[in-house]
CSV table of C-alpha atoms in Angstrom, one decimal:
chain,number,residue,atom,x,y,z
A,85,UNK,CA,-112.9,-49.5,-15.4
A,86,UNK,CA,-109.2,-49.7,-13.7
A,87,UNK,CA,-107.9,-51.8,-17.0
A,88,UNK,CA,-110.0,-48.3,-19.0
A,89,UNK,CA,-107.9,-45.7,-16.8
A,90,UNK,CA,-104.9,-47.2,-17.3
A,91,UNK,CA,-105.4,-47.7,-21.4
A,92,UNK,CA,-106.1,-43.9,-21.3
A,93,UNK,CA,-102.9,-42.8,-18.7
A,94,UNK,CA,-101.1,-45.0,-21.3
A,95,UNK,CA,-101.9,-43.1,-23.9
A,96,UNK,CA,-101.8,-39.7,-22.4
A,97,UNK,CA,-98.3,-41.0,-21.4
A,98,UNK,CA,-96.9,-41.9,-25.0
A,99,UNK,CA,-98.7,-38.5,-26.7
A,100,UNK,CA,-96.4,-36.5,-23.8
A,101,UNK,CA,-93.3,-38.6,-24.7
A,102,UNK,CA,-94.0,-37.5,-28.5
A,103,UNK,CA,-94.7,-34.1,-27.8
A,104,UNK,CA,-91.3,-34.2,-25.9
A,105,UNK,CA,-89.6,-35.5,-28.8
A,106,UNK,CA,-90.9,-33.7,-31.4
A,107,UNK,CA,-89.6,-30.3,-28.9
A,108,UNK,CA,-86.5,-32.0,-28.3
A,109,UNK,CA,-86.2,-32.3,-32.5
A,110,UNK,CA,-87.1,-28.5,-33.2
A,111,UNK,CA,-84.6,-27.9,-30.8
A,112,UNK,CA,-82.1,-29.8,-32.3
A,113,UNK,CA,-83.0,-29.2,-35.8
A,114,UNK,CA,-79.9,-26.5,-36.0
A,115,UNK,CA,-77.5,-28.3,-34.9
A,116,UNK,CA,-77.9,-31.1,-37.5
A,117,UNK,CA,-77.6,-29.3,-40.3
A,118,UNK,CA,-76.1,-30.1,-43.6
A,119,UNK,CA,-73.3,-27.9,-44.9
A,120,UNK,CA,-75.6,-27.0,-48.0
A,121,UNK,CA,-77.9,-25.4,-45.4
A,122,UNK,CA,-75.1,-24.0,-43.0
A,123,UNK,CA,-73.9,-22.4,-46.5
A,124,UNK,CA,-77.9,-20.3,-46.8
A,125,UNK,CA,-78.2,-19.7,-43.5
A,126,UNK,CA,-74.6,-18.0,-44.0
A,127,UNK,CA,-75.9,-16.1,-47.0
A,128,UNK,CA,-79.2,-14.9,-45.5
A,129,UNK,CA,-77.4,-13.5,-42.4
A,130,UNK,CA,-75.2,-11.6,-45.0
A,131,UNK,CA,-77.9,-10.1,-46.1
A,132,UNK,CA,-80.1,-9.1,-43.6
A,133,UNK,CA,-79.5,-5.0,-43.4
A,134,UNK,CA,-78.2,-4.8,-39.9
A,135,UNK,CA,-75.3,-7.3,-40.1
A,136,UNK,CA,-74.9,-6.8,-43.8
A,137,UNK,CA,-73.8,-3.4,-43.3
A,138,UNK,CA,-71.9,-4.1,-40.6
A,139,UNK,CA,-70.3,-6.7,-42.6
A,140,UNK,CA,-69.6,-4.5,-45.9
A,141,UNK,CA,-68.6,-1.2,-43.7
A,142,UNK,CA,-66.0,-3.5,-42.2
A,143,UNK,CA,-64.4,-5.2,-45.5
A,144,UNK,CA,-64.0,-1.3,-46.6
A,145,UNK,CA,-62.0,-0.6,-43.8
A,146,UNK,CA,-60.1,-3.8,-44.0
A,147,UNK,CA,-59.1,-3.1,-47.3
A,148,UNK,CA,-57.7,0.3,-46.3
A,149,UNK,CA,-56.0,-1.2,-43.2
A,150,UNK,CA,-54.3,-4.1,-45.2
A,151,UNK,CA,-52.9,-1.2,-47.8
A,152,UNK,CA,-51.5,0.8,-45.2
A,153,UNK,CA,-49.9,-2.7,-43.3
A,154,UNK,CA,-48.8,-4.1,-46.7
A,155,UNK,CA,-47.0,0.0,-47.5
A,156,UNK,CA,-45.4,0.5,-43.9
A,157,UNK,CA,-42.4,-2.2,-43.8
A,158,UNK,CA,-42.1,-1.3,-47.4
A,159,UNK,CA,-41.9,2.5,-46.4
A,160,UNK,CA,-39.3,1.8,-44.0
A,161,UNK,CA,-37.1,0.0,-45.8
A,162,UNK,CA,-37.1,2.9,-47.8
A,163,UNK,CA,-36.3,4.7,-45.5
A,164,UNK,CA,-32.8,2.8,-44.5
A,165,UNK,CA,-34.8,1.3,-41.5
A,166,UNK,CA,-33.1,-2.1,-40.6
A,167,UNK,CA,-34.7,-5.5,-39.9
A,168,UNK,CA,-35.2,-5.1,-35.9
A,169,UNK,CA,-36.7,-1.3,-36.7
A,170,UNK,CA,-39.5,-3.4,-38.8
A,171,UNK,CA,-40.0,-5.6,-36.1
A,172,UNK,CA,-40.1,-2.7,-33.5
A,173,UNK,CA,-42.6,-1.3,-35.3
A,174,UNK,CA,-44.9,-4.7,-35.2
A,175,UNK,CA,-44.2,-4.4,-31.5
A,176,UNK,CA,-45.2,-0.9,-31.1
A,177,UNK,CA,-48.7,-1.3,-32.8
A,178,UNK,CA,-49.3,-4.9,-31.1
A,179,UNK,CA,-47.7,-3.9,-27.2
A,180,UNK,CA,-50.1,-1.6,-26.1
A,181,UNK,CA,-52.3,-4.2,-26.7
A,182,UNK,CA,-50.7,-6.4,-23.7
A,183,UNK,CA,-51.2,-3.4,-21.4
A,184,UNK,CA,-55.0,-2.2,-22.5
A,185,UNK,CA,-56.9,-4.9,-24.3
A,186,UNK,CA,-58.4,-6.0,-20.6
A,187,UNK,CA,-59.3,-2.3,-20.2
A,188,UNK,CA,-60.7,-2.0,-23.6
A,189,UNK,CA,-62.6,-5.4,-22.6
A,190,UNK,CA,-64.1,-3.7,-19.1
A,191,UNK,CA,-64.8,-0.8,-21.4
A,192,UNK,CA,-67.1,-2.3,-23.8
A,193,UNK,CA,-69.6,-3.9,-21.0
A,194,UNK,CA,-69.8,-1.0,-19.2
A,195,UNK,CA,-70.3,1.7,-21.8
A,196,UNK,CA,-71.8,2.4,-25.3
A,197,UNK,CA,-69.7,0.2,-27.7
A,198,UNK,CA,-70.6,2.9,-30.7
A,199,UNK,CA,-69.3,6.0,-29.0
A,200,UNK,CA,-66.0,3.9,-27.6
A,201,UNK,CA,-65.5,2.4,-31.4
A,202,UNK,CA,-66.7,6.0,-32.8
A,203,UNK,CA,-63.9,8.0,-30.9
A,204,UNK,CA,-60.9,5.6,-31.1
A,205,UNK,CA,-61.4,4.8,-34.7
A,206,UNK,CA,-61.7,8.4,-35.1
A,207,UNK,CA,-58.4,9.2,-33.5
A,208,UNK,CA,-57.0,6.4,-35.3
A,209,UNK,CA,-57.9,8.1,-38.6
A,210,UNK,CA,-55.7,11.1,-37.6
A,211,UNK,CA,-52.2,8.7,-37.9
A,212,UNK,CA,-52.3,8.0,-41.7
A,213,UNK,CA,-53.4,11.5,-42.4
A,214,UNK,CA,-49.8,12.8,-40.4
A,215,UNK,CA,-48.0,10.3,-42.3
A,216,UNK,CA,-49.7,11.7,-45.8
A,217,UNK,CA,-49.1,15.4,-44.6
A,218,UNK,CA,-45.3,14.1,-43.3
A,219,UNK,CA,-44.5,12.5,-47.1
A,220,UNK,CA,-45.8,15.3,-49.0
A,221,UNK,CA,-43.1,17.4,-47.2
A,222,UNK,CA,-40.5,14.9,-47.0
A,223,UNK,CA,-40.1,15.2,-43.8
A,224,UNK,CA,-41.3,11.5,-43.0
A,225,UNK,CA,-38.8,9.5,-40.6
A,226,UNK,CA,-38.6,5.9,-39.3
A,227,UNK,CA,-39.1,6.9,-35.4
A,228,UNK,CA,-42.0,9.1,-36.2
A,229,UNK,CA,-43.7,5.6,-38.5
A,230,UNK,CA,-43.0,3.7,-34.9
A,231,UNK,CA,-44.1,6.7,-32.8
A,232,UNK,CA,-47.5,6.4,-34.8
A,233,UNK,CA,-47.5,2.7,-34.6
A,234,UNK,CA,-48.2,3.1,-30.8
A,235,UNK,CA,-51.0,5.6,-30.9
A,236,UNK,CA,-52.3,3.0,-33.4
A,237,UNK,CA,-52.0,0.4,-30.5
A,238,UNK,CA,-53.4,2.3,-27.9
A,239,UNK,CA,-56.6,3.0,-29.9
A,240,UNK,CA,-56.8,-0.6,-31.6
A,241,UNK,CA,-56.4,-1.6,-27.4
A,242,UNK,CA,-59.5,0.1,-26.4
A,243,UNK,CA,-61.6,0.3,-29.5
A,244,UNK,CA,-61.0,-3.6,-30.8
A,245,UNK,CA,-63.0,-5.6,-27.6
A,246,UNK,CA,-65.9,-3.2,-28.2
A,247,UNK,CA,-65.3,-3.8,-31.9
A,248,UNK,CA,-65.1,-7.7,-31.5
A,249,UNK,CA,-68.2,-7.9,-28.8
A,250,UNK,CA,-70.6,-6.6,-31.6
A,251,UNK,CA,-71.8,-9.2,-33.8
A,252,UNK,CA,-73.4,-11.5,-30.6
A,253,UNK,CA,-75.8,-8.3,-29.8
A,254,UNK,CA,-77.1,-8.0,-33.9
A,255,UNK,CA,-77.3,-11.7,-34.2
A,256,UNK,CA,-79.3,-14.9,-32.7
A,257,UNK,CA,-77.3,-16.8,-30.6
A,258,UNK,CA,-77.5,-19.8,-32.5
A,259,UNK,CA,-76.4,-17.7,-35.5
A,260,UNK,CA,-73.0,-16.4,-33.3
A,261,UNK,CA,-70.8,-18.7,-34.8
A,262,UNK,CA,-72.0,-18.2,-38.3
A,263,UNK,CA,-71.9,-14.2,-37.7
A,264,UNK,CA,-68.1,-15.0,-36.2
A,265,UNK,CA,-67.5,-17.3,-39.7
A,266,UNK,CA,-68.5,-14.2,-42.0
A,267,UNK,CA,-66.4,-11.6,-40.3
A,268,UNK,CA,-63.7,-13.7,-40.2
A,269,UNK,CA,-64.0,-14.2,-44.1
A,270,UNK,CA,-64.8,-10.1,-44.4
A,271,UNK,CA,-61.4,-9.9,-42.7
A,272,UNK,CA,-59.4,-12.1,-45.4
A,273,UNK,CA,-61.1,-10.9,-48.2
A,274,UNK,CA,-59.9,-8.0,-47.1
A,275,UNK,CA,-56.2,-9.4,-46.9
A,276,UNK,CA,-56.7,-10.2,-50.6
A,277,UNK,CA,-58.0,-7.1,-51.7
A,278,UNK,CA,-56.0,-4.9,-49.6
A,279,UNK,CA,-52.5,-6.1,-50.6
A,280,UNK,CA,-53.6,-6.1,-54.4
A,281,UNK,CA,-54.6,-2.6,-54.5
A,282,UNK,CA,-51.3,-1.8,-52.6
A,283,UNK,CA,-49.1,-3.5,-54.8
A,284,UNK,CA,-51.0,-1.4,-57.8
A,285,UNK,CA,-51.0,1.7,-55.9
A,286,UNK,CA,-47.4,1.4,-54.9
A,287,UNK,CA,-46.0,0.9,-58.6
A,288,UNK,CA,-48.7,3.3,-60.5
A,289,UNK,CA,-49.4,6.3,-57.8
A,290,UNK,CA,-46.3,5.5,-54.8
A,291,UNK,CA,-46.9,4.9,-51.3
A,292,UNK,CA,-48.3,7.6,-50.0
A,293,UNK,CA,-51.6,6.7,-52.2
A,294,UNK,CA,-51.6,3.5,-49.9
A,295,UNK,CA,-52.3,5.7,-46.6
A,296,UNK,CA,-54.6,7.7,-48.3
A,297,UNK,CA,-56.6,5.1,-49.2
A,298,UNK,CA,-56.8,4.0,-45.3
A,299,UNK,CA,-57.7,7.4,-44.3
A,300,UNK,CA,-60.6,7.3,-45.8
A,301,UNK,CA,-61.6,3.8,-45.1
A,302,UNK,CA,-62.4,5.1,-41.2
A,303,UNK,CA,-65.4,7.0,-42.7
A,304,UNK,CA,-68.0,4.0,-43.6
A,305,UNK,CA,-67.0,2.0,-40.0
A,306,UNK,CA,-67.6,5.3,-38.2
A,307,UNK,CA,-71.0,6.0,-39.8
A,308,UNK,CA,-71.9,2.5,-39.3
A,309,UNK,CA,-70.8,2.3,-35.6
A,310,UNK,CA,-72.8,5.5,-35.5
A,311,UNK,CA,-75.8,4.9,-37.0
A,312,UNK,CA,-76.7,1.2,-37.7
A,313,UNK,CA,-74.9,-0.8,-34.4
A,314,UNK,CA,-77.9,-1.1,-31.6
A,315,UNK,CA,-78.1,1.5,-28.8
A,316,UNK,CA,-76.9,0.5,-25.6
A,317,UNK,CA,-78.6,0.6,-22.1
A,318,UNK,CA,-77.2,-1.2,-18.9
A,319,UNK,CA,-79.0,-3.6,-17.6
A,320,UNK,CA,-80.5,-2.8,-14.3
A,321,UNK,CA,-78.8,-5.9,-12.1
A,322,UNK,CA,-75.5,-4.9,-13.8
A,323,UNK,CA,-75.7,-1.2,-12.4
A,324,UNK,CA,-76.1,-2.4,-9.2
A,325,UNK,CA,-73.0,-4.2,-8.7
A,326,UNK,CA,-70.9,-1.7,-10.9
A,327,UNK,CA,-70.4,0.5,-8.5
A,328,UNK,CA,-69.1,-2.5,-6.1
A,329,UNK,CA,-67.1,-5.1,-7.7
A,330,UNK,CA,-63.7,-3.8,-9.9
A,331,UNK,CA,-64.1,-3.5,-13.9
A,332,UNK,CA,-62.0,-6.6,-14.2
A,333,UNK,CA,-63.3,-9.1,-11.4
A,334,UNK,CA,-64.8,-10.9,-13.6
A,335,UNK,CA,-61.3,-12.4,-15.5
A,336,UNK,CA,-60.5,-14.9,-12.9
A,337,UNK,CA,-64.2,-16.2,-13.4
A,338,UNK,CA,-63.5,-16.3,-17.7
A,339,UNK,CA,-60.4,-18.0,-17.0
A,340,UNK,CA,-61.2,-20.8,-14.8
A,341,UNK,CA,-63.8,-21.7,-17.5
A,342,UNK,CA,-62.6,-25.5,-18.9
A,343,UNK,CA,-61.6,-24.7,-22.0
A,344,UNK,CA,-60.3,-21.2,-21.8
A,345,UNK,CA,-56.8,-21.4,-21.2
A,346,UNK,CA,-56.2,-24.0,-24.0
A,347,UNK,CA,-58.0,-22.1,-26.6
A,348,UNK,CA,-55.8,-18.8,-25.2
A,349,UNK,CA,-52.5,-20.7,-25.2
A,350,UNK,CA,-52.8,-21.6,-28.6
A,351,UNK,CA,-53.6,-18.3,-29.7
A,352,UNK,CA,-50.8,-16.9,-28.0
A,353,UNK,CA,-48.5,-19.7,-29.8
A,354,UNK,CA,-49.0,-18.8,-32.9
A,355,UNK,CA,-49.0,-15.5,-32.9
A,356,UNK,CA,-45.8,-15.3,-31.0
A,357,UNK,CA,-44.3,-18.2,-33.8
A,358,UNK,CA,-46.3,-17.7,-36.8
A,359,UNK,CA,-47.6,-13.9,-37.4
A,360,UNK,CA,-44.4,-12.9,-38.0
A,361,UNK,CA,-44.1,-14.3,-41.1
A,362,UNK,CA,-46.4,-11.5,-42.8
A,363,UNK,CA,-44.7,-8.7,-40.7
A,364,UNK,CA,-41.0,-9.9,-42.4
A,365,UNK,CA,-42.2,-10.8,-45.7
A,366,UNK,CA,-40.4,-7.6,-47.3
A,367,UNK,CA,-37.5,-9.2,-45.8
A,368,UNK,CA,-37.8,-12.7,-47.1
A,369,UNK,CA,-38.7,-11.1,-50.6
A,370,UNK,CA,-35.5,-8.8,-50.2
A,371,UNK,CA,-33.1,-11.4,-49.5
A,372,UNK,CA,-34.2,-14.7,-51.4
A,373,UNK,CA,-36.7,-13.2,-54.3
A,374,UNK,CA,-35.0,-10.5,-56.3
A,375,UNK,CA,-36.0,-7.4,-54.4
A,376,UNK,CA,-39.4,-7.3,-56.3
A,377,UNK,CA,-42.3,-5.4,-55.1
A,378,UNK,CA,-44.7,-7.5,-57.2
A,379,UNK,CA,-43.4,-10.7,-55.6
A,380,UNK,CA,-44.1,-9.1,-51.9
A,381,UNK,CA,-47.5,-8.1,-53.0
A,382,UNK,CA,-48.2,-11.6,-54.9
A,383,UNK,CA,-47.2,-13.6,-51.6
A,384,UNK,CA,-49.0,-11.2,-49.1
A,385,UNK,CA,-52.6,-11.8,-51.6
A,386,UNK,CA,-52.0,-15.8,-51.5
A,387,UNK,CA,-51.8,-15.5,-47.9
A,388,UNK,CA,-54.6,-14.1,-48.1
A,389,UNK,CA,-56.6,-16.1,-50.6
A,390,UNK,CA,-56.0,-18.9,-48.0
A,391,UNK,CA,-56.8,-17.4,-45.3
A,392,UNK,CA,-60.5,-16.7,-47.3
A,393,UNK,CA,-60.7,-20.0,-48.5
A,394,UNK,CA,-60.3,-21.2,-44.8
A,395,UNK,CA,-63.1,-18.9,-43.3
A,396,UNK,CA,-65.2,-19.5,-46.1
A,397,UNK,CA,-65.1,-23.7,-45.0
A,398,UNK,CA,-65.6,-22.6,-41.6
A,399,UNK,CA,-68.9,-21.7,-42.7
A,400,UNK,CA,-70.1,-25.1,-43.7
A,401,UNK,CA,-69.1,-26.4,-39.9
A,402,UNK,CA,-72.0,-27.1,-38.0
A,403,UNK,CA,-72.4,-26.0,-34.0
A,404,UNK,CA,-71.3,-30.0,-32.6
A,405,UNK,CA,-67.6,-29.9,-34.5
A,406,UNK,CA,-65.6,-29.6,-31.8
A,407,UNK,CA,-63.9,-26.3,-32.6
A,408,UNK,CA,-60.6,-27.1,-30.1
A,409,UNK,CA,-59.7,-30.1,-32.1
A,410,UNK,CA,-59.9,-27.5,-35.3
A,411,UNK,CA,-57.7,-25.2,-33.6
A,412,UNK,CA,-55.1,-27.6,-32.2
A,413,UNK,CA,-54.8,-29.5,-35.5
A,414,UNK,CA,-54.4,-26.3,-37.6
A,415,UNK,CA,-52.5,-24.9,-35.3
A,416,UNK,CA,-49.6,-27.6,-36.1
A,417,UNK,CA,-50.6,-27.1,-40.0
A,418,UNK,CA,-49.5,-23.4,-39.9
A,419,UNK,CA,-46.1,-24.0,-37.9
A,420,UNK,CA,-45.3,-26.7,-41.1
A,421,UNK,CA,-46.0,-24.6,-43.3
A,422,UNK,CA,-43.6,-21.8,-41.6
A,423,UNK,CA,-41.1,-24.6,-41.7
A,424,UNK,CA,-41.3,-25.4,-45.3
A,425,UNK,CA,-41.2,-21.7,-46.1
A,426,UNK,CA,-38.2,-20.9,-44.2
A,427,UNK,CA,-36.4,-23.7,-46.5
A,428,UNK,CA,-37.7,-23.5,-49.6
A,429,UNK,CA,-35.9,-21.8,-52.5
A,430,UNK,CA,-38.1,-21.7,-55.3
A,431,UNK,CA,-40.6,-18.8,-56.0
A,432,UNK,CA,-43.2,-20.7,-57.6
A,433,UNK,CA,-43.6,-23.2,-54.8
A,434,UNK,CA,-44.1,-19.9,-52.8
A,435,UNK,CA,-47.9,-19.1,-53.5
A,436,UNK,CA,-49.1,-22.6,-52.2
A,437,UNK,CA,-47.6,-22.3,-48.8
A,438,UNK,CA,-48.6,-19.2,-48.7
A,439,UNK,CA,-52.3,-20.3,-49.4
A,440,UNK,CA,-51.9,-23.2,-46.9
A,441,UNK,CA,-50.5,-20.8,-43.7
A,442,UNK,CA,-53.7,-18.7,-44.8
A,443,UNK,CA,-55.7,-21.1,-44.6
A,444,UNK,CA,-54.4,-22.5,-41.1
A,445,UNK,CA,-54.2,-18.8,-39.7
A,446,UNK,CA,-58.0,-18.1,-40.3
A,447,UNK,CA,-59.0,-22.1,-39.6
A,448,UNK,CA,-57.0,-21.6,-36.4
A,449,UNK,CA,-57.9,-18.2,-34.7
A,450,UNK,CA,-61.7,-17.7,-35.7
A,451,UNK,CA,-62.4,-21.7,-34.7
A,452,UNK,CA,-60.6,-20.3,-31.3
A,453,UNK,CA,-62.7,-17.0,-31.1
A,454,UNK,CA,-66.0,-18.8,-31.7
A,455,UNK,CA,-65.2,-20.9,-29.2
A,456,UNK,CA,-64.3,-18.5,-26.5
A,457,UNK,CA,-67.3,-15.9,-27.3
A,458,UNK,CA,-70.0,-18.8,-27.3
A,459,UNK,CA,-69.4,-20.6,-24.3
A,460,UNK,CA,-69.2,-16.4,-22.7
A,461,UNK,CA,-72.0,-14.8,-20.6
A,462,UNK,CA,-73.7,-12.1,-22.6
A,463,UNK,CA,-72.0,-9.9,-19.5
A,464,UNK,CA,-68.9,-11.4,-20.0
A,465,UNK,CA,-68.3,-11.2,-23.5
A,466,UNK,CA,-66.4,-7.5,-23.6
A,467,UNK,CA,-63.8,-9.0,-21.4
A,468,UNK,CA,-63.6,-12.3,-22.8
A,469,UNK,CA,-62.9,-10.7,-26.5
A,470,UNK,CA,-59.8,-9.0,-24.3
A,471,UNK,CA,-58.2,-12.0,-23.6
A,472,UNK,CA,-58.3,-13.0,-26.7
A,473,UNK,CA,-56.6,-10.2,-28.1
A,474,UNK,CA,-54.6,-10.3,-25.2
A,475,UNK,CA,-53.0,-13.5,-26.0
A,476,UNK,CA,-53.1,-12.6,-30.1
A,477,UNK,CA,-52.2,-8.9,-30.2
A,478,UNK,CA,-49.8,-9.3,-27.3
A,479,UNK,CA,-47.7,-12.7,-28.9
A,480,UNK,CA,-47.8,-10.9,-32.0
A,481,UNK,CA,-45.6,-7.9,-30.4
A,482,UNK,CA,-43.6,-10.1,-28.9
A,483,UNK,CA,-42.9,-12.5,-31.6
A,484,UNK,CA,-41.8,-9.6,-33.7
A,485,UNK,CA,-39.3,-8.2,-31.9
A,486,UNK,CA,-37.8,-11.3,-31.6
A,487,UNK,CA,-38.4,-12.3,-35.0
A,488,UNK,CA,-36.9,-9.1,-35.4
A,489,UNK,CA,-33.7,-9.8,-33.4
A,490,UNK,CA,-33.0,-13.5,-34.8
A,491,UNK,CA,-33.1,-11.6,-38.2
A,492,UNK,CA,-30.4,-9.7,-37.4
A,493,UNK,CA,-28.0,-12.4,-36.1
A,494,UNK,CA,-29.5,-15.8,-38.0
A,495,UNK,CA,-31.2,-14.4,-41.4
A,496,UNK,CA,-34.4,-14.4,-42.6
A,497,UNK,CA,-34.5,-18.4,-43.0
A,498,UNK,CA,-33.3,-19.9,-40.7
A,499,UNK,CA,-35.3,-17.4,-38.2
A,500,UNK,CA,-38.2,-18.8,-40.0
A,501,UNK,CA,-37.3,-21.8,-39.0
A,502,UNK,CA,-36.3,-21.6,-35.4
A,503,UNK,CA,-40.1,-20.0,-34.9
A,504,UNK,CA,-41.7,-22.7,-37.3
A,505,UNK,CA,-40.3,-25.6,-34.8
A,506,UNK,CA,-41.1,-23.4,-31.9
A,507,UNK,CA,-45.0,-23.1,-33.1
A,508,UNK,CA,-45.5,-27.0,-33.6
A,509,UNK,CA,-43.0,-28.5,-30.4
A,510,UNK,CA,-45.3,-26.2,-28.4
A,511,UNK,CA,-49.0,-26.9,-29.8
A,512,UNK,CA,-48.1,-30.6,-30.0
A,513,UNK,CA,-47.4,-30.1,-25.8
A,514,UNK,CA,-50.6,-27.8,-25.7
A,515,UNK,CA,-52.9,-30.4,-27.6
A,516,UNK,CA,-52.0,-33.2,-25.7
A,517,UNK,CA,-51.5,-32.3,-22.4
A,518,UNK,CA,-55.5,-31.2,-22.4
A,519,UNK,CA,-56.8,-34.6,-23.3
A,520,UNK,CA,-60.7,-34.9,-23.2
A,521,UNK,CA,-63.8,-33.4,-25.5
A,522,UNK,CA,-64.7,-29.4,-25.3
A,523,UNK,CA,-68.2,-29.0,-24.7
A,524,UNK,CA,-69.9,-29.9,-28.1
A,525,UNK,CA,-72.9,-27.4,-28.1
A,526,UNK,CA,-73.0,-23.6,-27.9
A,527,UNK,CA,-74.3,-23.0,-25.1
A,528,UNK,CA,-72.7,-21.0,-22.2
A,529,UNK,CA,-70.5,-22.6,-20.1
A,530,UNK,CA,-71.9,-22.8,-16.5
A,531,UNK,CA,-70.3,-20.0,-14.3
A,532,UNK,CA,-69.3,-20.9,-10.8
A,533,UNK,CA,-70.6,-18.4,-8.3
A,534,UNK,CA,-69.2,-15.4,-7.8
C-alpha cells in the first residue's frame, strides 16, 4: 500500500512539474521568437485600428514637420541670417525643452494626455500659419523665425511626454517594444518623405508652400488625439497621494533605477555631438557642395532612408537583445560616421554616410527609449518619457549653439570633426565604465520603496 501511495505522489509530482513547464513555455513563447515572426507580429499591430491610426495620423504630421525643419535654415540663410543665428534657432526650439520636459512629464500622469496633446499641438499650429501670413507680406525676419522657434519649444516641452507616454496605454505590454519599433520607423519615414516633398516644394512652389504643408499636418494628430487615443481616468490610489507628494517626487526614484543613467547619458551624448549634423547641413552643402538646394535635400532624405532602414531592423529584435549593448555600440557608429563626414570631400560618397549616421541615430535612440519606458511603472512612465527628452531635446539645444559657435571660428569641417571625436571619446568612457548585463527581459524594474 505505502510502495502504491508513493507510485501515485510520484506521479502526481512529475504531471505538476509538466504542467509547470508547459506554463513556464507559454510564458516564454514571446520572447523566443524568430525574426520572421517579430516581423507579423509588427505588421498586425500596424494594423489593428487603434494603433494604426495612431500610427498613420502621426507619419502625416511627421511629414509636415520634417518640411518645415528641412525649409527653416534654408529660409534663414535667405534671409542673411549667419551660421550661429541657425544654430540659435536649434537652441531656441530644443531649450525650453531643458526647462519643461519634466513638467510636461508630471503633466501627462496626472491629466488627460488628449486634451494636453490636443491644446499644445493646437497652439503649435498657430507658428507656421504667422510665418505663412509674415511671407506673404514680406515682412518675415530672422528674430521673429527664432522668436517662433521658442513658442515651438515650449509647446513641444509640455505636449511631447504626453505624446511619447501613449503607445504603452493602446498596446500589450509585451507588444511595447514593438509599438516603440513602429513609431520610431513612422518617425523616419517621415524624415524621408518630408525632406523630398520640401526639396520639390522649395524649387516648384517656394518656401512658403513648405509651412503650409505643416499647418495643416496638425489637423489629422489633433482629430486622432481627440477622438481615437483612450479616455483617461486616475486611478483611485494615485488620487490619494496627489494631493500629498510633489508632481516630480517621483524622478529621484526613475533615476536610481540600474540602468537609467547610462541609457540617459548616451542620449544626451549624441545629441549634444551628433544632432547637429542635420541642423548645419545647409551649411556643409553651402560651403563644400556647390550651393545646391537639391544636394541639401538629397543628403537630408539619405539620412533619412537610414534612419528607416535602422527602425525597420529594430523590428526583427526580439524582447532578450540587450538593448544597452545596441545603444552603446551604435552610439560609437554614429560619432564615425560624423568623423568621416567632416573629412570627406567627395559628394557621391556623401549619401552612404548619410544612410549609415541614419541608421545609427534611429538604432541608437529608440533601442534607448524602449529600454527606459519598459523597465518604467505604468505610473511612472509620463515622467520617465521626460528625462528622455530631457537628455535629447536638451543636448540637442546645446550642441547647436555650440556647433553653431565652432562654425563661426573653425568652419563647417573641422567643427564636424571636433564633435565627431567628442561623441565617440565620450561613449567609449560611457560604455565601459558600466560594465555588467542590463536586465534581459521587459519587465519593470523593481522600485525601491518610496
Amino acid at each position: 500500500m505505502q510502495t502504491n501511495l508513493s507510485g501515485i505522489f510520484s506521479t502526481l509530482r512529475s504531471a505538476a512539474r509538466t504542467t509547470a513547464e508547459v506554463h513556464e513555455d507559454e510564458r516564454d513563447r514571446f520572447y523566443d521568437l524568430t525574426m520572421n515572426q517579430a516581423f507579423r507580429q509588427s505588421l498586425t499591430l500596424l494594423f489593428s485600428r487603434r494603433f494604426g491610426t495612431f500610427w498613420f495620423a502621426s507619419l502625416l504630421s511627421g511629414i509636415g514637420t520634417w518640411a518645415q525643419q528641412v525649409a527653416e535654415p534654408w529660409l534663414l540663410l535667405n534671409l542673411g541670417a549667419s551660421p550661429f543665428l541657425i544654430g540659435l534657432d536649434s537652441f531656441a526650439m530644443n531649450a525650453p525643452v531643458v526647462l519643461l520636459s519634466l513638467a510636461g512629464g508630471a503633466l501627462a500622469d496626472r491629466s488627460d494626455r488628449r486634451m494636453v496633446i490636443t491644446f499644445f499641438q493646437s497652439l503649435q499650429m498657430l507658428c507656421p500659419i504667422l510665418i505663412i501670413i509674415l511671407l506673404m507680406l514680406g515682412r518675415i525676419e530672422p528674430w521673429i523665425i527664432i522668436g517662433l522657434s521658442v513658442m515651438v519649444g515650449i509647446t513641444d516641452a509640455l505636449s511631447m511626454p504626453s505624446f511619447q507616454s501613449i503607445i504603452p496605454s493602446i498596446v500589450a505590454h509585451e507588444q511595447i517594444g514593438t509599438g516603440i519599433a513602429l513609431n520610431s520607423t513612422q518617425f523616419n519615414l517621415s524624415r524621408i518623405i518630408g525632406p523630398a516633398v520640401a526639396g520639390l516644394l522649395m524649387t516648384s512652389a517656394g518656401v512658403i508652400s513648405c509651412f503650409a504643408i505643416s499647418a495643416v499636418s496638425y489637423v489629422p494628430f489633433i482629430c486622432v488625439a481627440l477622438w481615437i487615443l483612450p479616455h483617461w481616468s486616475r486611478p483611485v490610489s494615485s488620487a490619494a497621494k496627489a494631493g500629498t507628494r510633489h508632481p516630480l517626487a517621483n524622478i529621484g526614484l526613475i533615476l536610481r533605477q540600474q540602468h537609467v543613467p547610462g541609457t540617459l547619458l548616451t542620449i544626451l551624448n549624441t545629441s549634444l555631438f551628433c544632432s547637429p549634423l542635420v541642423t548645419f547641413l545647409p551649411v556643409l552643402v553651402k560651403a563644400g557642395f556647390q550651393d545646391s538646394a537639391g544636394r541639401f535635400s538629397i543628403m537630408v532624405a539619405c539620412f533619412g532612408c537610414g534612419a528607416l532602414l535602422g527602425a525597420l531592423g529594430l523590428l526583427g529584435v526580439g524582447p532578450k537583445n540587450d538593448r544597452r549593448r545596441l545603444s552603446n555600440g551604435w552610439a560609437i557608429v554614429q560619432g564615425v560616421a560624423l568623423i568621416i563626414i567632416a573629412v570627406n570631400p567627395w559628394f557621391w560618397l556623401m549619401p552612404p554616410l548619410m544612410i549609415l549616421a541614419g541608421a545609427a541615430m534611429a538604432i541608437t535612440s529608440t533601442s534607448a527609449n524602449t529600454l527606459l519606458q519598459l523597465s518604467s511603472a505604468s505610473r511612472h512612465i509620463g515622467q520617465t518619457v521626460s528625462l528622455y527628452l530631457l537628455a535629447m531635446r536638451g543636448g540637442m539645444s546645446c550642441g547647436a549653439l555650440l556647433m553653431g559657435l565652432s562654425v563661426s571660428f573653425l568652419g563647417i569641417q573641422h567643427a564636424l570633426l571636433l564633435n565627431g571625436c567628442g561623441a565617440v571619446i565620450i561613449q567609449c568612457v560611457i560604455a565601459f565604465s558600466r560594465p555588467g548585463t542590463w536586465p534581459m527581459t521587459n519587465s519593470p524594474t523593481p522600485e525601491p520603496k518610496a
